[in-house]
Amino acid sequence: MKFFSTNRRSEPVSFKDAVINSLPPDRGLYFPEYIPKLPSDFFTILKSTSIPEIGFQVLAKFTEKDIPGSALLEITTDAFNFPVPIVQLNSNIYSLELFHGPTYAFKDIGARFLARCLGYFTQYLNREITILVATSGDTGGAVASAFHNVAGINVVILYPSGKVSNLQEKQLTTLGGNIHALEVHGTFDDCQALVKQAFLDNEINQKLNLSSANSINIARWLPQSLYYFEAFKQLREKQPVVFSVPSGNYGNLTAGVFAQKMGLPIQRFIAASNSNDVIPRYLKDGKYKPYPTIATIANAMDVGDPSNYPRFLELFENNVDSIRNSIEGFTLDDGETLGAIKSCFIANNYITDPHGAIAYQALQNNLRENETGIFLETAHYGKFLSVIERALEHSIAKPEFTNKFLQKSSTNIPINNNYEDFKAFLID
Ligand SMILES: *Cc1c(COP(=O)(O)O)cnc(C)c1O
């Protein structure tokens, strides 16, 4: 299986090269040359299949030339080592809890698979890989945790000083070892600009083997299909099923569509967004109009130009009408999101995080009588405690896990928003 670029001006490459390069030279996104159908007996045996085995079945077709089966099974067993339960809220709505990994957000799933694939490939490279990531919060934590102690890989994370939560900062800055956290005196956009410039810098590229861990990387994107199968398994094939996906860069939702194209019988999807509603508006008028990001309380979805949009087009062969047949848009602003957290709690005695709350409300408003709805609960509410308390209008007990992070001491490196300083840090 080869991976082509959605811009079609770069050569198709192997899984290994797609993972190591992250982006094709023509700046498209990598996409598999075909979508393999799962064998029909897959669904018969699904009920007795564990998450690592589902991961193995779903991913083997893509990795087969580059990672032998036994090594892939080791990777999926190690990467997907936590449960992904569905929790029933009422007669037809379920929460798919994707937050039982080490950083309490769904990005653990993709980041852990990517880290282990890269770790596998570096055994056969004669140089180390340096991962650069700019983060506005959750991505950096998942990447730091996933790559911690992976041999042959150094990780440099840039985050904007004072703009990530205390808990998020602890997740980035307390691991040490091969994880280096740079606290940049600037904004998230400044952090991204520094990373972009480094990727284009010849001198750095001669000295370092740079790679990216953003969701554009195929090894972060593909494994996200597996929990759609896992949810279907736990539902015991109740149908028709609708997935509501809280979306920012649309890696999560497009991975669900990918699962559907592999053969999973999903009725339809809801693209649930905050005020950054580029895709819901696109679904309405067929025009893709990116615009600057709006800050919201569901901040992991604050994306004005979703990076997986080209994969959307690939999945539906550029046909807006077939996109509209499969996906419905839904948008909540901050006030409505607070309302959704509260009404979900009152109706179901279940606390959602701000991202999951938007997807829950989408089901509550859109689900038809015969349908079963699953919303993806992408983070633990404990990461957003002050928002939850504002929504519920009373204080709530701090979940135990937050203390585990808050007690650790940080080792961050402050730097100015200055490329030369950043470069000196990288190559010295
Ligand atoms: C990243 C993230 C999202 C958005 O996922 P995409 O794949 O970028 O659409 C939603 N919720 C949380 C908590 C996240 O961290």
Short mmCIF file of C-alpha atoms and ligand atoms in Angstrom, two decimals:
data_model
loop_
_atom_site.label_atom_id
_atom_site.label_comp_id
_atom_site.label_asym_id
_atom_site.label_seq_id
_atom_site.Cartn_x
_atom_site.Cartn_y
_atom_site.Cartn_z
CA MET A 1 0.00 0.00 0.00
CA LYS A 2 1.37 3.39 -1.02
CA PHE A 3 0.30 6.84 0.13
CA PHE A 4 -0.25 9.61 -2.38
CA SER A 5 -0.40 13.35 -1.81
CA THR A 6 -3.82 15.00 -2.00
CA ASN A 7 -2.15 17.72 -4.14
CA ARG A 8 -0.87 15.03 -6.53
CA ARG A 9 2.39 16.80 -7.28
CA SER A 10 4.61 14.55 -5.13
CA GLU A 11 5.47 10.89 -5.67
CA PRO A 12 3.50 8.25 -3.72
CA VAL A 13 5.53 6.86 -0.81
CA SER A 14 5.56 3.90 1.57
CA PHE A 15 3.88 3.99 4.99
CA LYS A 16 7.29 4.40 6.58
CA ASP A 17 8.19 7.44 4.49
CA ALA A 18 4.74 8.97 4.92
CA VAL A 19 5.13 8.68 8.69
CA ILE A 20 8.69 10.01 8.80
CA ASN A 21 8.05 12.88 6.33
CA SER A 22 4.68 13.77 7.89
CA LEU A 23 3.84 16.02 4.92
CA PRO A 24 4.52 15.43 1.23
CA PRO A 25 6.88 17.96 -0.42
CA ASP A 26 3.94 19.50 -2.33
CA ARG A 27 2.29 20.33 1.01
CA GLY A 28 -0.78 18.18 0.44
CA LEU A 29 -1.72 15.45 2.90
CA TYR A 30 -0.87 11.79 2.56
CA PHE A 31 -3.80 9.50 1.76
CA PRO A 32 -3.83 5.72 1.18
CA GLU A 33 -4.13 4.71 -2.47
CA TYR A 34 -7.19 2.62 -1.70
CA ILE A 35 -9.45 1.95 1.28
CA PRO A 36 -9.30 -1.75 2.14
CA LYS A 37 -12.61 -3.44 2.97
CA LEU A 38 -12.54 -5.49 6.13
CA PRO A 39 -13.33 -9.19 5.63
CA SER A 40 -17.02 -9.97 6.22
CA ASP A 41 -16.17 -12.34 9.09
CA PHE A 42 -14.52 -9.37 10.84
CA PHE A 43 -17.94 -8.30 12.11
CA THR A 44 -18.80 -11.80 13.29
CA ILE A 45 -15.66 -12.07 15.37
CA LEU A 46 -15.71 -8.40 16.43
CA LYS A 47 -17.56 -9.11 19.68
CA SER A 48 -14.68 -11.15 21.04
CA THR A 49 -11.94 -8.90 19.66
CA SER A 50 -9.88 -6.69 21.99
CA ILE A 51 -8.97 -3.07 21.19
CA PRO A 52 -5.33 -3.93 20.30
CA GLU A 53 -6.61 -6.69 17.99
CA ILE A 54 -9.10 -4.35 16.33
CA GLY A 55 -6.25 -1.87 15.90
CA PHE A 56 -4.15 -4.61 14.36
CA GLN A 57 -6.92 -5.66 11.93
CA VAL A 58 -7.68 -2.10 10.89
CA LEU A 59 -4.06 -0.99 10.47
CA ALA A 60 -2.28 -4.08 9.12
CA LYS A 61 -3.15 -3.38 5.49
CA PHE A 62 -1.40 -0.01 5.67
CA THR A 63 1.74 -1.08 7.48
CA GLU A 64 2.30 -4.56 5.99
CA LYS A 65 5.34 -3.74 3.86
CA ASP A 66 7.09 -1.78 6.59
CA ILE A 67 6.16 -3.36 9.92
CA PRO A 68 5.95 -7.15 10.28
CA GLY A 69 2.70 -8.46 11.80
CA SER A 70 4.26 -9.53 15.08
CA ALA A 71 5.82 -6.08 15.57
CA LEU A 72 2.54 -4.37 14.67
CA LEU A 73 0.67 -6.41 17.27
CA GLU A 74 3.26 -5.39 19.86
CA ILE A 75 2.78 -1.76 18.86
CA THR A 76 -1.03 -1.86 19.04
CA THR A 77 -0.93 -3.77 22.33
CA ASP A 78 1.35 -1.19 23.88
CA ALA A 79 -0.34 1.87 22.30
CA PHE A 80 -3.98 0.97 22.99
CA ASN A 81 -3.61 -0.23 26.56
CA PHE A 82 -6.62 1.53 28.11
CA PRO A 83 -10.37 1.00 27.80
CA VAL A 84 -12.67 3.04 25.52
CA PRO A 85 -16.08 2.42 27.11
CA ILE A 86 -19.50 3.54 25.94
CA VAL A 87 -21.75 4.87 28.69
CA GLN A 88 -25.50 4.94 28.15
CA LEU A 89 -27.05 8.31 29.10
CA ASN A 90 -30.66 7.71 28.09
CA SER A 91 -32.72 5.41 25.89
CA ASN A 92 -30.87 6.24 22.68
CA ILE A 93 -27.80 8.38 23.49
CA TYR A 94 -24.39 7.04 24.50
CA SER A 95 -21.09 8.71 25.36
CA LEU A 96 -17.96 7.12 23.88
CA GLU A 97 -15.33 7.94 26.49
CA LEU A 98 -12.04 8.49 24.70
CA PHE A 99 -10.30 10.00 27.71
CA HIS A 100 -9.03 6.99 29.65
CA GLY A 101 -5.47 7.31 28.33
CA PRO A 102 -2.52 8.84 30.19
CA THR A 103 -3.30 12.51 29.41
CA TYR A 104 -7.11 12.25 29.69
CA ALA A 105 -7.81 13.34 26.11
CA PHE A 106 -8.48 11.37 22.92
CA LYS A 107 -5.27 12.52 21.27
CA ASP A 108 -3.48 9.84 23.31
CA ILE A 109 -4.75 7.21 20.87
CA GLY A 110 -3.22 8.68 17.74
CA ALA A 111 -0.10 10.04 19.46
CA ARG A 112 0.75 6.70 21.10
CA PHE A 113 0.48 4.80 17.83
CA LEU A 114 2.57 7.38 15.97
CA ALA A 115 5.24 7.35 18.69
CA ARG A 116 5.58 3.59 18.58
CA CYS A 117 5.73 3.49 14.78
CA LEU A 118 8.44 6.12 14.71
CA GLY A 119 10.25 4.34 17.54
CA TYR A 120 10.15 1.16 15.45
CA PHE A 121 11.54 2.90 12.35
CA THR A 122 14.36 4.68 14.20
CA GLN A 123 15.83 1.29 15.11
CA TYR A 124 16.85 1.04 11.45
CA LEU A 125 17.82 4.67 10.87
CA ASN A 126 21.31 5.70 11.79
CA ARG A 127 20.24 9.06 13.13
CA GLU A 128 17.89 10.36 15.74
CA ILE A 129 14.58 11.99 14.88
CA THR A 130 13.60 15.34 16.37
CA ILE A 131 9.89 15.98 16.67
CA LEU A 132 8.80 19.62 16.71
CA VAL A 133 5.31 20.48 17.95
CA ALA A 134 3.59 23.76 18.62
CA THR A 135 0.69 23.36 21.00
CA SER A 136 -2.19 25.43 22.29
CA GLY A 137 -2.83 22.84 25.00
CA ASP A 138 -3.82 19.21 24.61
CA THR A 139 -1.75 18.07 21.62
CA GLY A 140 1.55 18.83 23.36
CA GLY A 141 0.60 16.81 26.44
CA ALA A 142 -0.46 13.76 24.45
CA VAL A 143 2.68 13.92 22.31
CA ALA A 144 4.97 14.41 25.32
CA SER A 145 3.47 11.43 27.13
CA ALA A 146 3.44 9.23 24.03
CA PHE A 147 7.08 9.86 23.11
CA HIS A 148 8.53 9.91 26.62
CA ASN A 149 11.47 7.45 26.74
CA VAL A 150 11.03 6.30 23.11
CA ALA A 151 14.62 5.58 22.06
CA GLY A 152 16.08 7.52 19.13
CA ILE A 153 13.58 10.39 19.35
CA ASN A 154 13.83 13.85 20.86
CA VAL A 155 10.73 15.98 21.26
CA VAL A 156 10.71 19.77 21.36
CA ILE A 157 7.37 21.30 22.33
CA LEU A 158 6.65 25.02 22.01
CA TYR A 159 3.79 26.49 24.00
CA PRO A 160 2.63 30.07 24.54
CA SER A 161 3.54 31.41 27.97
CA GLY A 162 0.51 32.02 30.19
CA LYS A 163 -1.96 30.71 27.60
CA VAL A 164 -2.23 27.04 28.53
CA SER A 165 -3.92 25.84 31.72
CA ASN A 166 -1.87 24.96 34.77
CA LEU A 167 -2.70 21.27 34.31
CA GLN A 168 -1.81 21.33 30.61
CA GLU A 169 1.50 23.03 31.41
CA LYS A 170 2.32 20.32 33.94
CA GLN A 171 1.59 17.63 31.36
CA LEU A 172 4.10 19.27 29.02
CA THR A 173 6.86 20.23 31.38
CA THR A 174 7.24 17.54 34.01
CA LEU A 175 8.45 14.50 32.07
CA GLY A 176 12.06 15.51 31.35
CA GLY A 177 14.42 13.08 29.58
CA ASN A 178 13.86 13.25 25.82
CA ILE A 179 10.98 15.76 26.18
CA HIS A 180 11.95 19.45 26.02
CA ALA A 181 9.29 22.07 26.69
CA LEU A 182 9.95 25.61 25.48
CA GLU A 183 7.82 28.31 27.05
CA VAL A 184 7.61 30.95 24.33
CA HIS A 185 6.92 34.58 25.21
CA GLY A 186 4.33 34.94 22.48
CA THR A 187 1.09 33.46 21.16
CA PHE A 188 0.25 30.01 19.79
CA ASP A 189 0.56 31.46 16.27
CA ASP A 190 4.11 32.62 17.14
CA CYS A 191 4.93 29.07 18.27
CA GLN A 192 3.58 27.67 15.01
CA ALA A 193 5.54 30.21 12.98
CA LEU A 194 8.80 29.23 14.74
CA VAL A 195 8.16 25.55 13.99
CA LYS A 196 7.32 26.25 10.35
CA GLN A 197 10.47 28.30 9.88
CA ALA A 198 12.60 25.52 11.36
CA PHE A 199 11.11 22.99 8.91
CA LEU A 200 12.18 25.27 6.02
CA ASP A 201 15.68 25.97 7.37
CA ASN A 202 18.36 24.12 5.36
CA GLU A 203 21.02 24.36 8.02
CA ILE A 204 18.74 22.77 10.61
CA ASN A 205 17.63 20.07 8.18
CA GLN A 206 21.25 19.14 7.50
CA LYS A 207 21.91 18.67 11.18
CA LEU A 208 18.61 17.24 12.39
CA ASN A 209 16.06 14.77 11.07
CA LEU A 210 12.90 16.78 11.75
CA SER A 211 9.45 15.28 11.90
CA SER A 212 6.00 16.42 12.98
CA ALA A 213 3.46 14.90 15.36
CA ASN A 214 0.44 16.93 14.30
CA SER A 215 -2.74 15.17 13.21
CA ILE A 216 -1.80 15.58 9.58
CA ASN A 217 0.59 12.65 10.14
CA ILE A 218 -0.97 9.50 8.74
CA ALA A 219 0.04 7.45 11.80
CA ARG A 220 -1.85 9.81 14.07
CA TRP A 221 -4.86 9.93 11.80
CA LEU A 222 -5.51 6.29 10.78
CA PRO A 223 -5.63 4.70 14.26
CA GLN A 224 -8.51 7.02 15.16
CA SER A 225 -10.79 4.77 13.06
CA LEU A 226 -10.47 1.94 15.52
CA TYR A 227 -12.69 3.26 18.29
CA TYR A 228 -15.64 3.56 15.92
CA PHE A 229 -15.38 -0.23 15.57
CA GLU A 230 -14.95 -0.57 19.32
CA ALA A 231 -18.11 1.50 19.94
CA PHE A 232 -20.07 -0.58 17.43
CA LYS A 233 -18.89 -3.74 19.18
CA GLN A 234 -20.07 -2.51 22.58
CA LEU A 235 -23.42 -1.42 21.14
CA ARG A 236 -23.89 -5.02 20.09
CA GLU A 237 -24.56 -3.89 16.57
CA LYS A 238 -27.64 -1.85 17.45
CA GLN A 239 -28.51 0.09 14.29
CA PRO A 240 -28.89 2.55 12.67
CA VAL A 241 -26.11 4.38 14.49
CA VAL A 242 -25.18 8.06 14.26
CA PHE A 243 -21.83 9.42 15.48
CA SER A 244 -21.63 13.01 16.68
CA VAL A 245 -18.04 14.23 16.63
CA PRO A 246 -16.77 17.40 18.34
CA SER A 247 -14.50 18.76 15.64
CA GLY A 248 -11.61 21.18 15.16
CA ASN A 249 -9.07 19.93 12.63
CA TYR A 250 -11.43 17.13 11.55
CA GLY A 251 -8.96 14.30 12.08
CA ASN A 252 -11.42 12.53 14.34
CA LEU A 253 -14.46 12.84 12.06
CA THR A 254 -12.62 11.95 8.85
CA ALA A 255 -11.23 8.84 10.59
CA GLY A 256 -14.83 7.86 11.33
CA VAL A 257 -15.78 8.27 7.68
CA PHE A 258 -12.76 6.14 6.87
CA ALA A 259 -14.10 3.38 9.18
CA GLN A 260 -17.45 3.63 7.37
CA LYS A 261 -15.71 3.22 4.02
CA MET A 262 -13.87 0.18 5.36
CA GLY A 263 -17.27 -1.41 5.89
CA LEU A 264 -18.55 -0.29 9.29
CA PRO A 265 -22.31 0.30 8.93
CA ILE A 266 -22.59 3.88 10.20
CA GLN A 267 -25.81 5.63 9.23
CA ARG A 268 -24.50 9.19 9.32
CA PHE A 269 -22.27 11.68 11.15
CA ILE A 270 -22.78 15.01 12.83
CA ALA A 271 -19.94 17.53 12.61
CA ALA A 272 -20.32 19.34 15.94
CA SER A 273 -18.42 22.62 16.15
CA ASN A 274 -18.03 25.66 18.36
CA SER A 275 -18.16 29.17 16.83
CA ASN A 276 -15.35 28.10 14.47
CA ASP A 277 -17.94 26.72 12.08
CA VAL A 278 -16.14 26.57 8.72
CA ILE A 279 -17.33 23.03 8.01
CA PRO A 280 -20.98 23.39 9.12
CA ARG A 281 -21.18 26.46 6.88
CA TYR A 282 -19.52 24.57 4.05
CA LEU A 283 -22.15 21.85 4.44
CA LYS A 284 -24.85 24.52 4.11
CA ASP A 285 -23.66 26.52 1.13
CA GLY A 286 -20.96 24.34 -0.44
CA LYS A 287 -18.31 27.05 -0.04
CA TYR A 288 -15.14 26.45 1.95
CA LYS A 289 -14.16 29.75 3.55
CA PRO A 290 -11.44 29.58 6.20
CA TYR A 291 -11.11 32.55 8.54
CA PRO A 292 -9.14 33.57 11.66
CA THR A 293 -9.67 31.48 14.77
CA ILE A 294 -12.22 32.54 17.40
CA ALA A 295 -11.29 31.74 21.02
CA THR A 296 -13.93 29.61 22.82
CA ILE A 297 -14.33 27.51 25.96
CA ALA A 298 -14.00 24.35 23.83
CA ASN A 299 -10.53 25.52 22.87
CA ALA A 300 -9.19 22.30 21.35
CA MET A 301 -11.66 22.98 18.53
CA ASP A 302 -10.58 26.58 17.93
CA VAL A 303 -9.54 26.05 14.33
CA GLY A 304 -10.41 28.44 11.53
CA ASP A 305 -8.91 26.42 8.68
CA PRO A 306 -9.20 22.69 9.48
CA SER A 307 -6.07 20.89 8.35
CA ASN A 308 -7.86 17.65 7.42
CA TYR A 309 -10.20 19.34 4.94
CA PRO A 310 -8.33 17.80 1.94
CA ARG A 311 -9.00 14.34 3.41
CA PHE A 312 -12.70 15.18 3.50
CA LEU A 313 -12.62 15.84 -0.21
CA GLU A 314 -10.67 12.64 -0.92
CA LEU A 315 -13.10 10.51 1.09
CA PHE A 316 -16.06 11.83 -0.87
CA GLU A 317 -14.31 12.19 -4.22
CA ASN A 318 -14.82 15.95 -4.20
CA ASN A 319 -18.57 15.57 -4.25
CA VAL A 320 -20.21 18.11 -1.93
CA ASP A 321 -23.60 16.42 -2.26
CA SER A 322 -22.33 13.08 -1.07
CA ILE A 323 -20.61 14.84 1.86
CA ARG A 324 -23.96 16.42 2.72
CA ASN A 325 -25.73 13.06 2.53
CA SER A 326 -23.42 11.60 5.17
CA ILE A 327 -22.67 14.55 7.43
CA GLU A 328 -24.81 17.16 9.10
CA GLY A 329 -23.33 20.31 10.64
CA PHE A 330 -24.15 21.60 14.12
CA THR A 331 -22.76 24.66 15.92
CA LEU A 332 -22.94 26.03 19.47
CA ASP A 333 -21.51 29.28 20.78
CA ASP A 334 -20.04 29.52 24.29
CA GLY A 335 -23.30 30.41 26.02
CA GLU A 336 -25.05 27.48 24.38
CA THR A 337 -22.15 25.17 25.26
CA LEU A 338 -22.47 26.10 28.94
CA GLY A 339 -26.21 25.40 28.62
CA ALA A 340 -25.49 21.99 27.06
CA ILE A 341 -23.17 21.00 29.94
CA LYS A 342 -25.86 21.95 32.42
CA SER A 343 -28.80 20.31 30.67
CA CYS A 344 -26.83 17.10 30.08
CA PHE A 345 -26.01 16.98 33.78
CA ILE A 346 -29.58 17.69 34.86
CA ALA A 347 -31.13 15.19 32.44
CA ASN A 348 -28.59 12.36 32.78
CA ASN A 349 -26.49 13.04 35.89
CA TYR A 350 -23.43 12.92 33.61
CA ILE A 351 -20.76 15.61 33.33
CA THR A 352 -19.41 16.24 29.84
CA ASP A 353 -16.38 18.34 29.03
CA PRO A 354 -17.11 21.43 26.86
CA HIS A 355 -16.17 19.61 23.61
CA GLY A 356 -18.28 16.53 24.29
CA ALA A 357 -21.17 18.74 25.43
CA ILE A 358 -21.49 20.26 21.96
CA ALA A 359 -21.64 16.81 20.39
CA TYR A 360 -24.16 15.64 23.00
CA GLN A 361 -26.44 18.58 22.29
CA ALA A 362 -26.20 17.90 18.55
CA LEU A 363 -27.66 14.42 19.13
CA GLN A 364 -30.27 15.72 21.51
CA ASN A 365 -31.47 18.11 18.77
CA ASN A 366 -31.01 15.97 15.64
CA LEU A 367 -31.48 12.32 16.45
CA ARG A 368 -34.42 10.62 14.76
CA GLU A 369 -36.65 8.24 16.66
CA ASN A 370 -35.28 4.94 15.35
CA GLU A 371 -31.61 5.98 15.58
CA THR A 372 -29.00 5.29 18.23
CA GLY A 373 -26.62 8.19 18.81
CA ILE A 374 -23.06 8.07 20.11
CA PHE A 375 -21.18 11.26 20.88
CA LEU A 376 -17.42 11.23 21.22
CA GLU A 377 -16.39 12.45 24.65
CA THR A 378 -12.91 13.64 23.75
CA ALA A 379 -11.55 14.82 27.11
CA HIS A 380 -12.16 14.32 30.82
CA TYR A 381 -14.19 17.20 32.27
CA GLY A 382 -11.60 17.51 35.05
CA LYS A 383 -9.29 19.25 32.55
CA PHE A 384 -11.85 22.09 32.28
CA LEU A 385 -13.05 22.36 35.86
CA SER A 386 -13.60 26.12 35.95
CA VAL A 387 -15.79 25.98 32.81
CA ILE A 388 -17.81 23.13 34.30
CA GLU A 389 -18.35 24.99 37.55
CA ARG A 390 -19.47 28.05 35.60
CA ALA A 391 -21.94 25.89 33.64
CA LEU A 392 -23.34 24.01 36.62
CA GLU A 393 -23.33 27.13 38.83
CA HIS A 394 -21.85 25.27 41.77
CA SER A 395 -18.45 23.93 42.74
CA ILE A 396 -17.60 20.30 42.13
CA ALA A 397 -14.99 18.00 43.64
CA LYS A 398 -11.66 18.05 41.86
CA PRO A 399 -11.08 14.66 40.24
CA GLU A 400 -8.23 12.75 41.87
CA PHE A 401 -6.16 12.47 38.67
CA THR A 402 -5.57 16.22 38.48
CA ASN A 403 -3.49 16.15 41.67
CA LYS A 404 -1.16 13.56 40.18
CA PHE A 405 -0.13 16.15 37.56
CA LEU A 406 -0.35 19.30 39.65
CA GLN A 407 2.06 17.97 42.30
CA LYS A 408 4.94 17.42 39.88
CA SER A 409 7.63 20.04 39.36
CA SER A 410 8.21 21.64 35.97
CA THR A 411 11.40 21.84 33.95
CA ASN A 412 10.52 24.28 31.20
CA ILE A 413 12.91 26.46 29.22
CA PRO A 414 11.71 30.04 28.68
CA ILE A 415 12.61 31.54 25.30
CA ASN A 416 11.81 34.79 23.53
CA ASN A 417 9.68 34.82 20.42
CA ASN A 418 12.82 35.00 18.32
CA TYR A 419 13.84 32.55 15.61
CA GLU A 420 17.60 32.83 16.20
CA ASP A 421 17.19 31.90 19.87
CA PHE A 422 15.03 28.92 18.93
CA LYS A 423 17.48 27.82 16.27
CA ALA A 424 20.40 28.08 18.68
CA PHE A 425 18.50 25.86 21.11
CA LEU A 426 17.89 23.26 18.40
CA ILE A 427 21.38 22.94 16.97
CA ASP A 428 23.59 23.54 19.98
C1 LIG B 1 -8.19 17.84 19.41
C2 LIG B 1 -9.47 17.80 20.13
C3 LIG B 1 -10.71 17.86 19.46
C4 LIG B 1 -10.83 18.05 17.96
O1 LIG B 1 -10.41 16.94 17.24
P1 LIG B 1 -10.05 17.07 15.67
O2 LIG B 1 -9.58 15.74 15.26
O3 LIG B 1 -8.99 18.15 15.59
O4 LIG B 1 -11.30 17.49 14.98
C5 LIG B 1 -11.87 17.77 20.20
N1 LIG B 1 -11.82 17.65 21.55
C6 LIG B 1 -10.66 17.61 22.22
C7 LIG B 1 -10.69 17.50 23.72
C8 LIG B 1 -9.45 17.67 21.56
O5 LIG B 1 -8.30 17.62 22.24
#
